[in-house]
Amino acid sequence: MLTRKQYELLLFIHERLKEAGVPPSFDEMKDALDLRSKSGIHRLIKALEERGFIRRLPNRARALEVVRLPEAMAPTMARPRKPGFAPSVIEGSLGRVRPAEGAEPYHEPVIVPVMGRIAAGVPISAIQSQSHSITVPPEMLGGGEHFALEVRGDSMIEAGILDGDTVLIRKTDSAENGDIIVALVDEEEATLKRLRRRGASVALEAANPAYETRIFGPDRVRIQGRLVGLMRRY
């Protein structure tokens, strides 16, 4: 399975080859995918090459060949999108609790979309499109839009988050210092970590002494949501 960024880059290269007969430059690819550095493009191209979707031709500058395309192409991914990942939470009542001041309490269970996996360990290209849905008691959520992610890894075990848990995330682009957040690093890697701001820098702190705290410039990390609950099967 391709990540969204890998898919978008593959489609951009394919369309440029059809239109102009030559592949796009790394700067054009970076701009099309709204990445901040060409190193991200290098990683995506390497991943596509390893998966057999493209081939780099030797001894030729800017020489890329699309070997194959994914068998199934989702219509919502027909063009590269800006900005980077935003959870495609279905609009309407799915994943949304709408408490209004003075309104009757909301007692019906809420259906929350599960948007794939999130790394609680080394960041991975984790978040995909909706895979399935779960039913959540409304008292676990509060107001706003929500989505869920399946946890992979052990970096948050001292915060009570274990491998295999399902975390409930309120969709937001802001958080307080110390909140556990879904962080998108360099527009391509997603991870679940505790937010610590250190001056102008952003630190993503694990809750496991085996993992080091990773520190980034503020332009390299985007908050995608804040942890509000957790579900676990025994």
PDB file of C-alpha atoms in Angstrom:
ATOM      1  CA  MET A   1       0.000   0.000   0.000  1.00  0.00           C
ATOM      2  CA  LEU A   2       1.232   3.469  -0.851  1.00  0.00           C
ATOM      3  CA  THR A   3       1.028   6.368   1.561  1.00  0.00           C
ATOM      4  CA  ARG A   4      -0.851   9.433   0.367  1.00  0.00           C
ATOM      5  CA  LYS A   5       2.373  11.354  -0.331  1.00  0.00           C
ATOM      6  CA  GLN A   6       3.850   8.431  -2.262  1.00  0.00           C
ATOM      7  CA  TYR A   7       0.657   8.161  -4.312  1.00  0.00           C
ATOM      8  CA  GLU A   8       0.553  11.898  -5.017  1.00  0.00           C
ATOM      9  CA  LEU A   9       4.163  11.962  -6.162  1.00  0.00           C
ATOM     10  CA  LEU A  10       3.705   8.924  -8.399  1.00  0.00           C
ATOM     11  CA  LEU A  11       0.649  10.465 -10.029  1.00  0.00           C
ATOM     12  CA  PHE A  12       2.399  13.831 -10.483  1.00  0.00           C
ATOM     13  CA  ILE A  13       5.384  12.184 -12.195  1.00  0.00           C
ATOM     14  CA  HIS A  14       3.059  10.090 -14.382  1.00  0.00           C
ATOM     15  CA  GLU A  15       0.995  13.086 -15.503  1.00  0.00           C
ATOM     16  CA  ARG A  16       4.056  15.234 -16.192  1.00  0.00           C
ATOM     17  CA  LEU A  17       5.571  12.449 -18.331  1.00  0.00           C
ATOM     18  CA  LYS A  18       2.322  12.211 -20.304  1.00  0.00           C
ATOM     19  CA  GLU A  19       2.064  15.969 -20.815  1.00  0.00           C
ATOM     20  CA  ALA A  20       5.684  16.991 -21.416  1.00  0.00           C
ATOM     21  CA  GLY A  21       7.546  13.767 -22.117  1.00  0.00           C
ATOM     22  CA  VAL A  22      10.059  14.491 -19.336  1.00  0.00           C
ATOM     23  CA  PRO A  23       9.771  13.984 -15.571  1.00  0.00           C
ATOM     24  CA  PRO A  24       9.449  16.985 -13.238  1.00  0.00           C
ATOM     25  CA  SER A  25      12.450  18.416 -11.435  1.00  0.00           C
ATOM     26  CA  PHE A  26      12.926  17.845  -7.717  1.00  0.00           C
ATOM     27  CA  ASP A  27      11.971  21.478  -7.082  1.00  0.00           C
ATOM     28  CA  GLU A  28       8.738  21.016  -9.049  1.00  0.00           C
ATOM     29  CA  MET A  29       7.949  17.845  -7.107  1.00  0.00           C
ATOM     30  CA  LYS A  30       8.670  19.584  -3.802  1.00  0.00           C
ATOM     31  CA  ASP A  31       6.355  22.472  -4.694  1.00  0.00           C
ATOM     32  CA  ALA A  32       3.593  20.186  -5.999  1.00  0.00           C
ATOM     33  CA  LEU A  33       3.509  18.196  -2.756  1.00  0.00           C
ATOM     34  CA  ASP A  34       4.039  21.288  -0.584  1.00  0.00           C
ATOM     35  CA  LEU A  35       7.150  19.841   1.068  1.00  0.00           C
ATOM     36  CA  ARG A  36       9.749  22.118   2.645  1.00  0.00           C
ATOM     37  CA  SER A  37      12.858  20.313   1.460  1.00  0.00           C
ATOM     38  CA  LYS A  38      14.010  18.091  -1.367  1.00  0.00           C
ATOM     39  CA  SER A  39      15.144  15.448   1.125  1.00  0.00           C
ATOM     40  CA  GLY A  40      11.507  14.448   1.537  1.00  0.00           C
ATOM     41  CA  ILE A  41      11.236  13.951  -2.233  1.00  0.00           C
ATOM     42  CA  HIS A  42      14.368  11.789  -2.203  1.00  0.00           C
ATOM     43  CA  ARG A  43      12.788   9.562   0.465  1.00  0.00           C
ATOM     44  CA  LEU A  44       9.516   9.273  -1.451  1.00  0.00           C
ATOM     45  CA  ILE A  45      11.268   8.415  -4.722  1.00  0.00           C
ATOM     46  CA  LYS A  46      13.348   5.768  -2.968  1.00  0.00           C
ATOM     47  CA  ALA A  47      10.201   4.251  -1.460  1.00  0.00           C
ATOM     48  CA  LEU A  48       8.438   4.197  -4.851  1.00  0.00           C
ATOM     49  CA  GLU A  49      11.474   2.611  -6.458  1.00  0.00           C
ATOM     50  CA  GLU A  50      11.705  -0.060  -3.747  1.00  0.00           C
ATOM     51  CA  ARG A  51       8.004  -0.875  -4.265  1.00  0.00           C
ATOM     52  CA  GLY A  52       8.491  -1.239  -8.022  1.00  0.00           C
ATOM     53  CA  PHE A  53       6.390   1.742  -9.152  1.00  0.00           C
ATOM     54  CA  ILE A  54       9.194   3.804 -10.706  1.00  0.00           C
ATOM     55  CA  ARG A  55      12.674   3.211 -12.064  1.00  0.00           C
ATOM     56  CA  ARG A  56      15.609   5.611 -12.121  1.00  0.00           C
ATOM     57  CA  LEU A  57      17.490   5.426 -15.405  1.00  0.00           C
ATOM     58  CA  PRO A  58      21.288   5.394 -14.979  1.00  0.00           C
ATOM     59  CA  ASN A  59      23.629   8.075 -16.335  1.00  0.00           C
ATOM     60  CA  ARG A  60      20.810  10.495 -17.152  1.00  0.00           C
ATOM     61  CA  ALA A  61      19.804  13.590 -15.230  1.00  0.00           C
ATOM     62  CA  ARG A  62      16.156  13.793 -14.074  1.00  0.00           C
ATOM     63  CA  ALA A  63      15.562  10.359 -15.617  1.00  0.00           C
ATOM     64  CA  LEU A  64      12.550   8.668 -14.026  1.00  0.00           C
ATOM     65  CA  GLU A  65      10.274   6.079 -15.577  1.00  0.00           C
ATOM     66  CA  VAL A  66       6.883   5.030 -14.221  1.00  0.00           C
ATOM     67  CA  VAL A  67       6.851   1.241 -14.301  1.00  0.00           C
ATOM     68  CA  ARG A  68       3.311   0.716 -13.025  1.00  0.00           C
ATOM     69  CA  LEU A  69       0.435   2.451 -11.315  1.00  0.00           C
ATOM     70  CA  PRO A  70      -1.684   1.187  -8.410  1.00  0.00           C
ATOM     71  CA  GLU A  71      -4.498  -1.073  -9.553  1.00  0.00           C
ATOM     72  CA  ALA A  72      -7.123   0.871  -7.655  1.00  0.00           C
ATOM     73  CA  MET A  73      -7.069   4.653  -7.703  1.00  0.00           C
ATOM     74  CA  ALA A  74      -9.335   6.457  -5.262  1.00  0.00           C
ATOM     75  CA  PRO A  75     -11.116   9.360  -6.989  1.00  0.00           C
ATOM     76  CA  THR A  76     -10.381  11.673  -4.070  1.00  0.00           C
ATOM     77  CA  MET A  77      -6.654  11.318  -4.792  1.00  0.00           C
ATOM     78  CA  ALA A  78      -6.719  12.319  -8.447  1.00  0.00           C
ATOM     79  CA  ARG A  79      -4.408  15.309  -7.987  1.00  0.00           C
ATOM     80  CA  PRO A  80      -1.667  16.227  -5.525  1.00  0.00           C
ATOM     81  CA  ARG A  81      -3.248  18.152  -2.686  1.00  0.00           C
ATOM     82  CA  LYS A  82      -2.055  21.087  -0.633  1.00  0.00           C
ATOM     83  CA  PRO A  83      -1.267  21.188   2.180  1.00  0.00           C
ATOM     84  CA  GLY A  84      -0.082  17.783   3.454  1.00  0.00           C
ATOM     85  CA  PHE A  85      -2.068  15.180   5.355  1.00  0.00           C
ATOM     86  CA  ALA A  86      -5.316  16.177   6.937  1.00  0.00           C
ATOM     87  CA  PRO A  87      -7.454  13.324   8.288  1.00  0.00           C
ATOM     88  CA  SER A  88     -10.338  12.867   5.876  1.00  0.00           C
ATOM     89  CA  VAL A  89     -12.950  12.653   8.609  1.00  0.00           C
ATOM     90  CA  ILE A  90     -16.350  12.226   6.997  1.00  0.00           C
ATOM     91  CA  GLU A  91     -18.529  15.274   7.412  1.00  0.00           C
ATOM     92  CA  GLY A  92     -21.866  15.020   9.156  1.00  0.00           C
ATOM     93  CA  SER A  93     -22.477  13.168  12.392  1.00  0.00           C
ATOM     94  CA  LEU A  94     -19.646  10.651  11.915  1.00  0.00           C
ATOM     95  CA  GLY A  95     -17.055  11.267  14.598  1.00  0.00           C
ATOM     96  CA  ARG A  96     -18.733  14.487  15.701  1.00  0.00           C
ATOM     97  CA  VAL A  97     -20.330  15.340  19.026  1.00  0.00           C
ATOM     98  CA  ARG A  98     -22.350  18.539  18.992  1.00  0.00           C
ATOM     99  CA  PRO A  99     -23.080  19.613  22.560  1.00  0.00           C
ATOM    100  CA  ALA A 100     -24.777  22.988  22.563  1.00  0.00           C
ATOM    101  CA  GLU A 101     -25.201  25.157  25.610  1.00  0.00           C
ATOM    102  CA  GLY A 102     -28.646  24.585  27.063  1.00  0.00           C
ATOM    103  CA  ALA A 103     -29.342  21.614  24.798  1.00  0.00           C
ATOM    104  CA  GLU A 104     -30.429  18.168  25.942  1.00  0.00           C
ATOM    105  CA  PRO A 105     -27.511  15.843  26.805  1.00  0.00           C
ATOM    106  CA  TYR A 106     -26.314  13.764  23.881  1.00  0.00           C
ATOM    107  CA  HIS A 107     -26.659  10.088  24.837  1.00  0.00           C
ATOM    108  CA  GLU A 108     -26.441   8.214  21.537  1.00  0.00           C
ATOM    109  CA  PRO A 109     -23.185   6.358  20.771  1.00  0.00           C
ATOM    110  CA  VAL A 110     -20.940   8.142  18.292  1.00  0.00           C
ATOM    111  CA  ILE A 111     -19.545   6.393  15.211  1.00  0.00           C
ATOM    112  CA  VAL A 112     -15.878   7.368  14.854  1.00  0.00           C
ATOM    113  CA  PRO A 113     -13.828   6.618  11.712  1.00  0.00           C
ATOM    114  CA  VAL A 114     -10.576   4.689  12.213  1.00  0.00           C
ATOM    115  CA  MET A 115      -7.964   6.304   9.956  1.00  0.00           C
ATOM    116  CA  GLY A 116      -5.306   3.576   9.974  1.00  0.00           C
ATOM    117  CA  ARG A 117      -2.296   3.258  12.257  1.00  0.00           C
ATOM    118  CA  ILE A 118      -0.150   5.684  14.221  1.00  0.00           C
ATOM    119  CA  ALA A 119       3.405   5.013  15.380  1.00  0.00           C
ATOM    120  CA  ALA A 120       4.146   5.137  19.091  1.00  0.00           C
ATOM    121  CA  GLY A 121       7.797   4.484  18.396  1.00  0.00           C
ATOM    122  CA  VAL A 122       9.870   5.394  15.361  1.00  0.00           C
ATOM    123  CA  PRO A 123       7.692   7.596  13.103  1.00  0.00           C
ATOM    124  CA  ILE A 124       6.236   5.852  10.074  1.00  0.00           C
ATOM    125  CA  SER A 125       4.123   6.914   7.122  1.00  0.00           C
ATOM    126  CA  ALA A 126       1.151   5.793   9.117  1.00  0.00           C
ATOM    127  CA  ILE A 127      -2.094   7.543   8.401  1.00  0.00           C
ATOM    128  CA  GLN A 128      -4.176   6.295   5.507  1.00  0.00           C
ATOM    129  CA  SER A 129      -7.795   6.732   4.471  1.00  0.00           C
ATOM    130  CA  GLN A 130     -10.625   5.436   6.638  1.00  0.00           C
ATOM    131  CA  SER A 131     -10.344   1.682   7.191  1.00  0.00           C
ATOM    132  CA  HIS A 132     -13.390   1.058   9.371  1.00  0.00           C
ATOM    133  CA  SER A 133     -15.442   2.660  12.141  1.00  0.00           C
ATOM    134  CA  ILE A 134     -15.939   2.100  15.843  1.00  0.00           C
ATOM    135  CA  THR A 135     -18.770   3.024  18.204  1.00  0.00           C
ATOM    136  CA  VAL A 136     -17.726   5.250  21.110  1.00  0.00           C
ATOM    137  CA  PRO A 137     -19.697   6.470  24.148  1.00  0.00           C
ATOM    138  CA  PRO A 138     -20.188  10.250  23.731  1.00  0.00           C
ATOM    139  CA  GLU A 139     -18.856  10.989  27.217  1.00  0.00           C
ATOM    140  CA  MET A 140     -15.409   9.874  26.026  1.00  0.00           C
ATOM    141  CA  LEU A 141     -15.216  12.564  23.347  1.00  0.00           C
ATOM    142  CA  GLY A 142     -16.545  16.028  24.105  1.00  0.00           C
ATOM    143  CA  GLY A 143     -17.193  18.581  21.360  1.00  0.00           C
ATOM    144  CA  GLY A 144     -15.701  18.738  17.891  1.00  0.00           C
ATOM    145  CA  GLU A 145     -14.657  16.255  15.196  1.00  0.00           C
ATOM    146  CA  HIS A 146     -12.873  13.056  16.102  1.00  0.00           C
ATOM    147  CA  PHE A 147     -11.044  10.199  14.473  1.00  0.00           C
ATOM    148  CA  ALA A 148      -9.351   7.078  15.811  1.00  0.00           C
ATOM    149  CA  LEU A 149      -5.965   5.484  15.163  1.00  0.00           C
ATOM    150  CA  GLU A 150      -4.539   2.066  15.969  1.00  0.00           C
ATOM    151  CA  VAL A 151      -1.304   2.307  17.972  1.00  0.00           C
ATOM    152  CA  ARG A 152       1.817   0.473  16.853  1.00  0.00           C
ATOM    153  CA  GLY A 153       4.873   0.582  19.130  1.00  0.00           C
ATOM    154  CA  ASP A 154       5.766   1.014  22.789  1.00  0.00           C
ATOM    155  CA  SER A 155       7.128   4.546  23.082  1.00  0.00           C
ATOM    156  CA  MET A 156       4.107   5.772  25.105  1.00  0.00           C
ATOM    157  CA  ILE A 157       3.754   2.902  27.568  1.00  0.00           C
ATOM    158  CA  GLU A 158       4.424   5.081  30.641  1.00  0.00           C
ATOM    159  CA  ALA A 159       1.461   7.223  29.579  1.00  0.00           C
ATOM    160  CA  GLY A 160      -0.672   4.065  29.601  1.00  0.00           C
ATOM    161  CA  ILE A 161      -0.767   3.703  25.808  1.00  0.00           C
ATOM    162  CA  LEU A 162       0.146   0.197  24.653  1.00  0.00           C
ATOM    163  CA  ASP A 163       0.798  -1.452  21.324  1.00  0.00           C
ATOM    164  CA  GLY A 164      -2.577  -2.476  19.866  1.00  0.00           C
ATOM    165  CA  ASP A 165      -4.612   0.210  21.661  1.00  0.00           C
ATOM    166  CA  THR A 166      -7.000   2.444  19.731  1.00  0.00           C
ATOM    167  CA  VAL A 167      -6.577   6.124  20.537  1.00  0.00           C
ATOM    168  CA  LEU A 168      -9.362   8.669  20.131  1.00  0.00           C
ATOM    169  CA  ILE A 169      -8.171  11.955  18.665  1.00  0.00           C
ATOM    170  CA  ARG A 170      -9.914  15.309  18.571  1.00  0.00           C
ATOM    171  CA  LYS A 171      -9.108  16.986  15.274  1.00  0.00           C
ATOM    172  CA  THR A 172      -7.222  20.242  15.948  1.00  0.00           C
ATOM    173  CA  ASP A 173      -4.134  22.091  14.783  1.00  0.00           C
ATOM    174  CA  SER A 174      -3.209  23.434  18.208  1.00  0.00           C
ATOM    175  CA  ALA A 175      -2.382  21.941  21.607  1.00  0.00           C
ATOM    176  CA  GLU A 176      -1.076  22.895  25.030  1.00  0.00           C
ATOM    177  CA  ASN A 177       2.406  22.092  26.273  1.00  0.00           C
ATOM    178  CA  GLY A 178       2.298  18.563  27.700  1.00  0.00           C
ATOM    179  CA  ASP A 179      -0.636  17.339  25.579  1.00  0.00           C
ATOM    180  CA  ILE A 180      -0.296  14.024  23.742  1.00  0.00           C
ATOM    181  CA  ILE A 181      -0.722  14.793  20.070  1.00  0.00           C
ATOM    182  CA  VAL A 182      -0.719  13.318  16.600  1.00  0.00           C
ATOM    183  CA  ALA A 183       2.251  15.076  15.001  1.00  0.00           C
ATOM    184  CA  LEU A 184       3.063  15.151  11.300  1.00  0.00           C
ATOM    185  CA  VAL A 185       6.812  15.515  10.737  1.00  0.00           C
ATOM    186  CA  ASP A 186       8.080  16.916   7.422  1.00  0.00           C
ATOM    187  CA  GLU A 187       4.613  16.388   5.909  1.00  0.00           C
ATOM    188  CA  GLU A 188       5.112  12.627   5.638  1.00  0.00           C
ATOM    189  CA  GLU A 189       5.750  10.873   8.968  1.00  0.00           C
ATOM    190  CA  ALA A 190       3.118  10.592  11.675  1.00  0.00           C
ATOM    191  CA  THR A 191       3.726   9.815  15.329  1.00  0.00           C
ATOM    192  CA  LEU A 192       1.966   9.925  18.690  1.00  0.00           C
ATOM    193  CA  LYS A 193       4.036  11.851  21.235  1.00  0.00           C
ATOM    194  CA  ARG A 194       3.823  14.382  24.061  1.00  0.00           C
ATOM    195  CA  LEU A 195       4.255  17.986  22.941  1.00  0.00           C
ATOM    196  CA  ARG A 196       6.987  20.065  24.579  1.00  0.00           C
ATOM    197  CA  ARG A 197       7.836  23.531  23.297  1.00  0.00           C
ATOM    198  CA  ARG A 198      11.389  24.670  23.896  1.00  0.00           C
ATOM    199  CA  GLY A 199      11.763  28.261  22.800  1.00  0.00           C
ATOM    200  CA  ALA A 200      11.204  28.328  19.065  1.00  0.00           C
ATOM    201  CA  SER A 201      11.678  24.550  18.789  1.00  0.00           C
ATOM    202  CA  VAL A 202       9.145  21.740  19.080  1.00  0.00           C
ATOM    203  CA  ALA A 203      10.063  18.617  21.050  1.00  0.00           C
ATOM    204  CA  LEU A 204       8.205  15.326  20.623  1.00  0.00           C
ATOM    205  CA  GLU A 205       8.662  13.452  23.867  1.00  0.00           C
ATOM    206  CA  ALA A 206       8.198   9.704  24.315  1.00  0.00           C
ATOM    207  CA  ALA A 207       6.824   8.136  27.495  1.00  0.00           C
ATOM    208  CA  ASN A 208       9.428   5.386  27.502  1.00  0.00           C
ATOM    209  CA  PRO A 209      13.059   5.970  28.566  1.00  0.00           C
ATOM    210  CA  ALA A 210      14.239   3.712  25.737  1.00  0.00           C
ATOM    211  CA  TYR A 211      13.274   6.434  23.238  1.00  0.00           C
ATOM    212  CA  GLU A 212      14.962   9.809  22.964  1.00  0.00           C
ATOM    213  CA  THR A 213      13.103  13.090  22.679  1.00  0.00           C
ATOM    214  CA  ARG A 214      13.194  14.396  19.120  1.00  0.00           C
ATOM    215  CA  ILE A 215      13.514  18.154  18.604  1.00  0.00           C
ATOM    216  CA  PHE A 216      12.473  19.957  15.425  1.00  0.00           C
ATOM    217  CA  GLY A 217      12.178  23.447  14.071  1.00  0.00           C
ATOM    218  CA  PRO A 218       8.621  24.815  14.267  1.00  0.00           C
ATOM    219  CA  ASP A 219       8.146  24.586  10.493  1.00  0.00           C
ATOM    220  CA  ARG A 220       8.783  20.815  10.474  1.00  0.00           C
ATOM    221  CA  VAL A 221       5.942  19.708  12.761  1.00  0.00           C
ATOM    222  CA  ARG A 222       2.203  20.120  12.273  1.00  0.00           C
ATOM    223  CA  ILE A 223      -0.332  19.145  14.905  1.00  0.00           C
ATOM    224  CA  GLN A 224      -3.129  16.998  13.483  1.00  0.00           C
ATOM    225  CA  GLY A 225      -5.056  16.245  16.652  1.00  0.00           C
ATOM    226  CA  ARG A 226      -5.008  15.832  20.435  1.00  0.00           C
ATOM    227  CA  LEU A 227      -5.530  12.625  22.425  1.00  0.00           C
ATOM    228  CA  VAL A 228      -8.858  12.587  24.270  1.00  0.00           C
ATOM    229  CA  GLY A 229      -9.416   8.899  24.957  1.00  0.00           C
ATOM    230  CA  LEU A 230      -8.274   5.328  24.546  1.00  0.00           C
ATOM    231  CA  MET A 231      -9.933   1.988  23.886  1.00  0.00           C
ATOM    232  CA  ARG A 232      -8.375  -1.412  24.555  1.00  0.00           C
ATOM    233  CA  ARG A 233      -9.354  -5.005  23.871  1.00  0.00           C
ATOM    234  CA  TYR A 234      -8.410  -7.687  26.399  1.00  0.00           C
TER     235      TYR A 234
END
